[in-house]
mmCIF file of C-alpha atoms in Angstrom:
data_model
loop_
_atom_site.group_PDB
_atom_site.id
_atom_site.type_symbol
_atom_site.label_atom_id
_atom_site.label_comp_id
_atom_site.label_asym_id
_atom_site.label_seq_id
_atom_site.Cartn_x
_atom_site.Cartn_y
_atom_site.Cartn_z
ATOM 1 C CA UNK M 530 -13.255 20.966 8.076
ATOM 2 C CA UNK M 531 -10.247 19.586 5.667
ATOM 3 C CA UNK M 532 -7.708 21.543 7.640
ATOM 4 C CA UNK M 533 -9.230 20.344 10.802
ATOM 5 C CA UNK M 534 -9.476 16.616 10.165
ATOM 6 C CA UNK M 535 -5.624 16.629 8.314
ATOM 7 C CA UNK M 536 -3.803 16.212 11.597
ATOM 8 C CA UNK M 537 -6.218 13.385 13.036
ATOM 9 C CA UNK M 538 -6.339 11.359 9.581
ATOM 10 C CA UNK M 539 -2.240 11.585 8.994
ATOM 11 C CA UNK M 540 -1.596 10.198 12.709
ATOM 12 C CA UNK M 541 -3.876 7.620 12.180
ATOM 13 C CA UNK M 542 -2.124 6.330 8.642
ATOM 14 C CA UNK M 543 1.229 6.929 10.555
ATOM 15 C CA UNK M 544 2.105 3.370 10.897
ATOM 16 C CA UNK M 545 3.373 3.549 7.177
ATOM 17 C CA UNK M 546 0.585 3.426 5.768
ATOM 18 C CA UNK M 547 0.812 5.641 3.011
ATOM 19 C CA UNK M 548 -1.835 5.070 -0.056
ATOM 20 C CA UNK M 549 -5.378 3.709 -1.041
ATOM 21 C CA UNK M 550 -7.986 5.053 -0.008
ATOM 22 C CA UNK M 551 -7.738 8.940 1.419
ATOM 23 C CA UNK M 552 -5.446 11.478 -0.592
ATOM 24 C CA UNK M 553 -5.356 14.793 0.750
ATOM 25 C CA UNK M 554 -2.784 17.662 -0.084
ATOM 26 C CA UNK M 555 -2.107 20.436 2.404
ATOM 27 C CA UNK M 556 -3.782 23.664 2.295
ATOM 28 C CA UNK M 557 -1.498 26.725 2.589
ATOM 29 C CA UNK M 558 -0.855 28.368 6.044
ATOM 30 C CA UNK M 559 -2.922 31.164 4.833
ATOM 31 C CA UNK M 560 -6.030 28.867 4.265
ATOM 32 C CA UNK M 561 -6.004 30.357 1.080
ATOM 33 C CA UNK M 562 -6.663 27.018 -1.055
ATOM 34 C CA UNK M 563 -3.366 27.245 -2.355
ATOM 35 C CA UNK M 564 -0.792 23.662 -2.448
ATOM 36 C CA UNK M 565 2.049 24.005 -0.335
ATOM 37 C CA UNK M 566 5.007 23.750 -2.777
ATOM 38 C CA UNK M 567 8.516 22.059 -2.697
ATOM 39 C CA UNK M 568 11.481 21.382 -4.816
ATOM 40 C CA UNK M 569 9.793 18.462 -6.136
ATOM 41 C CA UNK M 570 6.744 20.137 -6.944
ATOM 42 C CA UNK M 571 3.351 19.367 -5.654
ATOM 43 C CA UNK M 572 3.750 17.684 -2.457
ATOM 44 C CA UNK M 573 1.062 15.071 -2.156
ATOM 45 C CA UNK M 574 -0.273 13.275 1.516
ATOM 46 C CA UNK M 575 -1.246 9.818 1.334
ATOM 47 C CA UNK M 576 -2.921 9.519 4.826
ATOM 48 C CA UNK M 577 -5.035 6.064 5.329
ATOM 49 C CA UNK M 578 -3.929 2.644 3.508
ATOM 50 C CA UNK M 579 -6.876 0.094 4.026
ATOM 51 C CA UNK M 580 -4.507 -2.375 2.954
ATOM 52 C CA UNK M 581 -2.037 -1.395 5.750
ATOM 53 C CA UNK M 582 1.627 -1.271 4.123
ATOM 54 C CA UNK M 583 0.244 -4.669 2.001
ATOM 55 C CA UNK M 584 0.349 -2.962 -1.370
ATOM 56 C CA UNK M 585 3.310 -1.487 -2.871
ATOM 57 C CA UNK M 586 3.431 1.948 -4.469
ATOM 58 C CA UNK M 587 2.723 1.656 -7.676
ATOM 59 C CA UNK M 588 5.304 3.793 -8.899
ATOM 60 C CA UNK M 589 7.422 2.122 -11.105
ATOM 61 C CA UNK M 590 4.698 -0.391 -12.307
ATOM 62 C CA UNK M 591 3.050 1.860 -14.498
ATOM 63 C CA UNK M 592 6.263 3.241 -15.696
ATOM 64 C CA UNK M 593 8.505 0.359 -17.530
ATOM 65 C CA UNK M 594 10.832 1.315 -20.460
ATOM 66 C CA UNK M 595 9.814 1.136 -23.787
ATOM 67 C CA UNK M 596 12.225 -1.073 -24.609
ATOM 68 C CA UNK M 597 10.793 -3.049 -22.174
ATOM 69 C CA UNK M 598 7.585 -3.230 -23.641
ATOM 70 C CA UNK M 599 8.686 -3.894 -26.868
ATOM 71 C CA UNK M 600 10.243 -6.960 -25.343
ATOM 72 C CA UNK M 601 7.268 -8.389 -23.830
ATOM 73 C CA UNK M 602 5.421 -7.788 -27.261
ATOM 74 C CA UNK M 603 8.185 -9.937 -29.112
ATOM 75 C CA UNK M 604 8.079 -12.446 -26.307
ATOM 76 C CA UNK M 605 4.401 -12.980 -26.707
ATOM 77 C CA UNK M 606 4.181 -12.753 -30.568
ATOM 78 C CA UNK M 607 7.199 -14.541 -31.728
ATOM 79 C CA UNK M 608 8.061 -16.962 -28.384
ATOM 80 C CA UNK M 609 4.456 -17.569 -27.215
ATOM 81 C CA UNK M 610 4.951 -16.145 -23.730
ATOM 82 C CA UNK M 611 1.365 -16.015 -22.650
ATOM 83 C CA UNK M 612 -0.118 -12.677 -20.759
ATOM 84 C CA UNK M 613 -0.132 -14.711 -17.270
ATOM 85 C CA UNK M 614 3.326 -15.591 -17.661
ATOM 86 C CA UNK M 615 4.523 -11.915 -18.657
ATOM 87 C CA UNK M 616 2.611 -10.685 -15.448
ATOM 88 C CA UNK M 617 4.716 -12.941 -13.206
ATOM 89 C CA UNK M 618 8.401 -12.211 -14.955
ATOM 90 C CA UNK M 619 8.009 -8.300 -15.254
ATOM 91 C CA UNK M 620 5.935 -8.340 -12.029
ATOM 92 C CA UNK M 621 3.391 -6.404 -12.789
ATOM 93 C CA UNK M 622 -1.202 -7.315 -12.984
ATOM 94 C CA UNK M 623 -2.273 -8.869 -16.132
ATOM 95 C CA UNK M 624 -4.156 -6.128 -16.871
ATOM 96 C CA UNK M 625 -1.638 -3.964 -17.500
ATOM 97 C CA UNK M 626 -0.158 -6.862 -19.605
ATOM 98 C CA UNK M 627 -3.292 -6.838 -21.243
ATOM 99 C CA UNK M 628 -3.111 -3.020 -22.100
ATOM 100 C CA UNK M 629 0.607 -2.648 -22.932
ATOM 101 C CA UNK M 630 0.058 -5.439 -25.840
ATOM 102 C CA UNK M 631 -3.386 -4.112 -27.000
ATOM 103 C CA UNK M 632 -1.346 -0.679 -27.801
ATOM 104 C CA UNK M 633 1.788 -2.273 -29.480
ATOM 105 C CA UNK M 634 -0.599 -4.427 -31.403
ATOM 106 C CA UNK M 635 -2.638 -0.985 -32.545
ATOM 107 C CA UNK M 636 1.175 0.496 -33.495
ATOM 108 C CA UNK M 637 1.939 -2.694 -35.160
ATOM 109 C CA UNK M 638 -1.545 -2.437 -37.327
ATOM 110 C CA UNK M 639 -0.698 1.635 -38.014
ATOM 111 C CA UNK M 640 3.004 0.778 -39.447
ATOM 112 C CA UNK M 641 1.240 -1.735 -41.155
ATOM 113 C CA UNK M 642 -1.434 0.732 -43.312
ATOM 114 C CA UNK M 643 1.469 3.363 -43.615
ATOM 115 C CA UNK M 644 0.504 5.540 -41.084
ATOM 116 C CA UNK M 645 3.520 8.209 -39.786
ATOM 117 C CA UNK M 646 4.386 7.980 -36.103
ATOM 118 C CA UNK M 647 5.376 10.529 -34.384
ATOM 119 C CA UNK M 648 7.705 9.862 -31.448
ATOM 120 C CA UNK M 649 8.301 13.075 -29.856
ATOM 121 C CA UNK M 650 5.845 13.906 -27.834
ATOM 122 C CA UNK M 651 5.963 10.613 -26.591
ATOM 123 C CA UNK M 652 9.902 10.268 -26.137
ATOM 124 C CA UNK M 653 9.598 13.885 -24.383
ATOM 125 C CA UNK M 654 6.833 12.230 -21.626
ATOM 126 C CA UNK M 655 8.610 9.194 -21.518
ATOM 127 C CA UNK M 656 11.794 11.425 -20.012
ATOM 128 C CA UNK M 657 9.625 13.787 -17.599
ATOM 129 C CA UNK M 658 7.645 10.812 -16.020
ATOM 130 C CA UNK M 659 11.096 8.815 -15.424
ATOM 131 C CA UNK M 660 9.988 5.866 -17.454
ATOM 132 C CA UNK M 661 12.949 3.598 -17.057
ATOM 133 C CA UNK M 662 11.846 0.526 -14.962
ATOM 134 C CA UNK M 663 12.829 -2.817 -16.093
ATOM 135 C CA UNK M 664 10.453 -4.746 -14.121
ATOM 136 C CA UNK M 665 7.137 -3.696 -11.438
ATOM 137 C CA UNK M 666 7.390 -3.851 -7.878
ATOM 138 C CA UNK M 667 5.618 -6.759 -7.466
ATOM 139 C CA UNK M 668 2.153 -5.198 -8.506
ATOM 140 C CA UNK M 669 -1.044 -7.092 -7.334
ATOM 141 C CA UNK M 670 -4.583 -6.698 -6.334
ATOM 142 C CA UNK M 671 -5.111 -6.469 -2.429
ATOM 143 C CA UNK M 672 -8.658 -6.720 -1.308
ATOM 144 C CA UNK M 673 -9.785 -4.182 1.264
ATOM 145 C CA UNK M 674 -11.069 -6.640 4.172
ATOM 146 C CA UNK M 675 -11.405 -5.044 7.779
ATOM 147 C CA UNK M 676 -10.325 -7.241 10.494
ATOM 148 C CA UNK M 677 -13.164 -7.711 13.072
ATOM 149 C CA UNK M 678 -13.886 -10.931 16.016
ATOM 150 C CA UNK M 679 -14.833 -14.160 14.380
ATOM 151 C CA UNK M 680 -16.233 -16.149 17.745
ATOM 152 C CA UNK M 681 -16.838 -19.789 17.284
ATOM 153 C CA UNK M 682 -18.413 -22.210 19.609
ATOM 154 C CA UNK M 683 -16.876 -25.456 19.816
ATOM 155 C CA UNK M 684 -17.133 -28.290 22.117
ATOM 156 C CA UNK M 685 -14.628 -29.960 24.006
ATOM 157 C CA UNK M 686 -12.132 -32.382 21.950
ATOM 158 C CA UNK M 687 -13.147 -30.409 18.917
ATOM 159 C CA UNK M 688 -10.681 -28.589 16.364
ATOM 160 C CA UNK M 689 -11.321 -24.949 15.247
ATOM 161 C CA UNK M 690 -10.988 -24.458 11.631
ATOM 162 C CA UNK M 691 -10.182 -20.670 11.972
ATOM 163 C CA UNK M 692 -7.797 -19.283 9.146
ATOM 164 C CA UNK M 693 -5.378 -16.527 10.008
ATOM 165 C CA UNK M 694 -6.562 -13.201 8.366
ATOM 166 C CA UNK M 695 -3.928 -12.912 6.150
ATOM 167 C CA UNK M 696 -4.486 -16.524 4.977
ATOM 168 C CA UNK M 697 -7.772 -16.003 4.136
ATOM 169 C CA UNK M 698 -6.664 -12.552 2.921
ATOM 170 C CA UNK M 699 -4.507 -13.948 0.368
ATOM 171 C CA UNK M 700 -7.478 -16.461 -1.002
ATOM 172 C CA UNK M 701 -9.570 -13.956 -0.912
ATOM 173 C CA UNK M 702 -7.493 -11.448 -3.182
ATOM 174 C CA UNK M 703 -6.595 -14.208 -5.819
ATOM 175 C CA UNK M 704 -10.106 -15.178 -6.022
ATOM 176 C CA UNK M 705 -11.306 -11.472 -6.142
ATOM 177 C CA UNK M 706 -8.753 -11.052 -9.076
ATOM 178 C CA UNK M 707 -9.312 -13.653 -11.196
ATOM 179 C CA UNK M 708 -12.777 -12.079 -11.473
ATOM 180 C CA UNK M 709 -11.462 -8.807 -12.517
ATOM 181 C CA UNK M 710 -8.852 -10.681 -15.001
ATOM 182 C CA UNK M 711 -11.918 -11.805 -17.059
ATOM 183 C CA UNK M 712 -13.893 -9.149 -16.658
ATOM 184 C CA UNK M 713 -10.670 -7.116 -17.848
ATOM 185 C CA UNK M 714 -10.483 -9.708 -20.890
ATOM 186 C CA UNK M 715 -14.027 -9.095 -21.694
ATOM 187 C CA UNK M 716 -14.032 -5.367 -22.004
ATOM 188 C CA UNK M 717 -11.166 -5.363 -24.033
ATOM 189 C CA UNK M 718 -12.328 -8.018 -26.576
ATOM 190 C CA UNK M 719 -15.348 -5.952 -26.912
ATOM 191 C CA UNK M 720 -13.663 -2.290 -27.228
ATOM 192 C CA UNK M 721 -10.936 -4.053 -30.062
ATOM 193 C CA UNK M 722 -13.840 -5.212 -32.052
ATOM 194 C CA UNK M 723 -13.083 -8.800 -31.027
ATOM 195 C CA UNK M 724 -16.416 -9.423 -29.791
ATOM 196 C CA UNK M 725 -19.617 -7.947 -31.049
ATOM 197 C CA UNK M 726 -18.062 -7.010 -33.916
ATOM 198 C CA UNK M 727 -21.955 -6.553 -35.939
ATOM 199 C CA UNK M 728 -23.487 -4.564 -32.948
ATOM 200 C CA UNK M 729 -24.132 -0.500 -34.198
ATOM 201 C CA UNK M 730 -22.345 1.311 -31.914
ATOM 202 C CA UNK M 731 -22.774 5.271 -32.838
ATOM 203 C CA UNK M 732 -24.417 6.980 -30.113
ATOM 204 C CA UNK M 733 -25.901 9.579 -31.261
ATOM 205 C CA UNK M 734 -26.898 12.998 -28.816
ATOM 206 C CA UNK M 735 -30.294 13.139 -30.714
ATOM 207 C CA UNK M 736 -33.135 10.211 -30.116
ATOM 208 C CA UNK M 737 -34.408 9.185 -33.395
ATOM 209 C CA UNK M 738 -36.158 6.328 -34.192
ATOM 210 C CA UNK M 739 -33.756 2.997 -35.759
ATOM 211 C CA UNK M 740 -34.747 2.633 -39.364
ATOM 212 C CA UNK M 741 -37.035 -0.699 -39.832
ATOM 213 C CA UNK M 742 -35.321 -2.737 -41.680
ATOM 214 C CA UNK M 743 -37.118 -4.144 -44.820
ATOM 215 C CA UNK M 744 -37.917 -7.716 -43.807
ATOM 216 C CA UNK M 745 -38.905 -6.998 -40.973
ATOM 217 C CA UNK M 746 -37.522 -6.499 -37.332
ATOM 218 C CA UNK M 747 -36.123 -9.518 -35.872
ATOM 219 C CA UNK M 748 -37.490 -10.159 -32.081
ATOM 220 C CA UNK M 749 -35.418 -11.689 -29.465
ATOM 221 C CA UNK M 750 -37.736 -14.157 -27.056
ATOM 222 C CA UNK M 751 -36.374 -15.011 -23.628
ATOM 223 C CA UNK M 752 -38.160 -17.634 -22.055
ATOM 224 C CA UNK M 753 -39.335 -17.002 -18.532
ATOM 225 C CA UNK M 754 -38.627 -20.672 -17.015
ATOM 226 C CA UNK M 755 -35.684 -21.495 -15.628
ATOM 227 C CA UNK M 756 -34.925 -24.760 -16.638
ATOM 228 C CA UNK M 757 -36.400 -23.616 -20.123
ATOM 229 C CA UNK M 758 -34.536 -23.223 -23.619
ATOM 230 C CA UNK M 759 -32.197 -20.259 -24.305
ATOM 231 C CA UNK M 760 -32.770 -16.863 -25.680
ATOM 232 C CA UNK M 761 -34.002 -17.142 -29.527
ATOM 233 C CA UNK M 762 -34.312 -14.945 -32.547
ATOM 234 C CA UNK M 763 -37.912 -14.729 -34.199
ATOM 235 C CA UNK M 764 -38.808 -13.362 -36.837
ATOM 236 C CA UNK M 765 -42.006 -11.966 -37.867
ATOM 237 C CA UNK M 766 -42.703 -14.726 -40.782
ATOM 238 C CA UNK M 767 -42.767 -17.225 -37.613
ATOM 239 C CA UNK M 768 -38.980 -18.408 -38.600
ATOM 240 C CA UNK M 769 -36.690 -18.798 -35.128
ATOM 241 C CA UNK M 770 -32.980 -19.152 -34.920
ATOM 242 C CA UNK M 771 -30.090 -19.038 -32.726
ATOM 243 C CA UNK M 772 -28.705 -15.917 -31.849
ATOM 244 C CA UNK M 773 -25.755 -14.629 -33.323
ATOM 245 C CA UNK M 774 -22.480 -14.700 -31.283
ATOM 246 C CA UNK M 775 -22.528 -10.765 -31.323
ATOM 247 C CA UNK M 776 -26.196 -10.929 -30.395
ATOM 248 C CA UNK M 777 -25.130 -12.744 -27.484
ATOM 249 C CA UNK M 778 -22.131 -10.573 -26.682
ATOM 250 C CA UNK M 779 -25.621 -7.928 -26.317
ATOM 251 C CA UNK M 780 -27.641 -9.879 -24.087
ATOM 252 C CA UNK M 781 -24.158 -10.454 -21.947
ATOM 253 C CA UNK M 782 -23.463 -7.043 -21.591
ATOM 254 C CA UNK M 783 -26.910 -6.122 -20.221
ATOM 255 C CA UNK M 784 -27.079 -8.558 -17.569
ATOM 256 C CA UNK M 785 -26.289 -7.133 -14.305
ATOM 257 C CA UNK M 786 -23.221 -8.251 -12.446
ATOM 258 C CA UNK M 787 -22.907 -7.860 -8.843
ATOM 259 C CA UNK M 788 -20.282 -8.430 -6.776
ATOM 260 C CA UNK M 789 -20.721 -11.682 -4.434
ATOM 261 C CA UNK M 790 -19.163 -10.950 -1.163
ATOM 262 C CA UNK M 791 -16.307 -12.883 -0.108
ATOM 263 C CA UNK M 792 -15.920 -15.398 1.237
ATOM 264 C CA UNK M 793 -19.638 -16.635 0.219
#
């Protein structure tokens, strides 16, 4: 079924779109299951783009110099450079901003406690993987938003409000990624030890019971009305108190967050 639908789906992205959403590589002539090979290795198909030649390859983004990195860590320690402004002069997502410091702040903290690094495994990837960019390609988020008819009734003498899809394309992407930003932000904080730095986090593979502690376990009451007060502790003397910023980094983390639609 692969083999039969290749031909279809590779016409269909042959407007230049190349990436997102469908990668397929080539079967063998022999339908054997084995990748058809060439000089430059594994040859790999990008047939369907949903963003339709919108979004750059990626290519280079995720593979900037060291040096390079090393300069956008001594730009935002020493010179204040914040993470949005590093996004927009290396042009790459503040995400990967986000990650690149997180790492040379971790290198940073083992140097610091005397820990040996070891650079050649690294130094050896580094050459295979052609990490040597100076700056991205421009990277940014893209939302996937199918064209379709938008018909509007309007009376005679009246203006039409209609945006241009890639208008509201545009506002629609920014506003889609400043959601991801700070969800980005959050998840870091909270894998650094930033944020709920008190919550017990060993998972074990065997359910046992938590240990009681010996005053007593501490109760966390969630009023049902709306317009009521927030979340409290309680404890079992009768005491109440408000909950501790890593008790609230809990509660956060097991609300549900679904994705609005946009636009709303």
């Amino acid at each position: 079924l692969r083999a039969s639908l290749l031909p279809s789906l590779c016409e269909a992205g042959a407007d230049g779109g190349a990436r997102g959403a469908l990668r397929a590589r080539p079967y063998s002539a022999a339908g054997d299951g084995n990748r058809k090979n060439n000089d430059s290795g594994f040859q790999d198909w990008w047939c369907l783009d949903m963003t339709f030649g919108r979004k750059a390859e990626a290519y280079q983004d995720c593979r900037l110099a060291e040096e390079v990195k090393d300069e956008m860590y001594r730009k935002h320690k020493k010179e204040g450079w914040e993470v949005a402004r590093l996004a927009e002069h290396y042009q790459i997502r503040q995400q990967r901003v986000m990650g690149i410091l997180t790492l040379r702040e971790l290198r940073e903290e083992d140097v610091a406690n005397g820990v040996e690094l070891d650079y050649g495994f690294e130094n050896y990837a580094n050459q295979e993987t052609d990490t040597r960019y100076q700056k991205g390609s421009g990277e940014m988020h893209i939302k996937s938003m199918p064209s379709e008819p938008r018909y509007v009734t309007i009376s005679e003498g009246e203006e039409s409000n209609y945006v241009d899809l890639e208008t509201r394309l545009a506002i629609d992407s920014a506003a889609e990624e400043e959601r991801l930003v700070e969800e980005f932000k959050e998840k870091l904080a909270f894998n650094m030890w930033k944020t709920g730095g008190d919550l017990e986090r060993h998972v074990s593979r065997h359910k046992t019971a938590a240990k009681r502690p010996d005053d007593g376990w501490t109760y966390v009451i969630k009023p049902l009305d709306a317009n009521g007060p927030e979340p409290f502790a309680a404890k079992t003397d009768g005491t109440k108190r408000k909950l501790t910023d890593s008790e609230k980094t809990f509660q956060d983390r097991q609300k549900g967050r679904p994705r609005r639609k946009i636009p709303t």
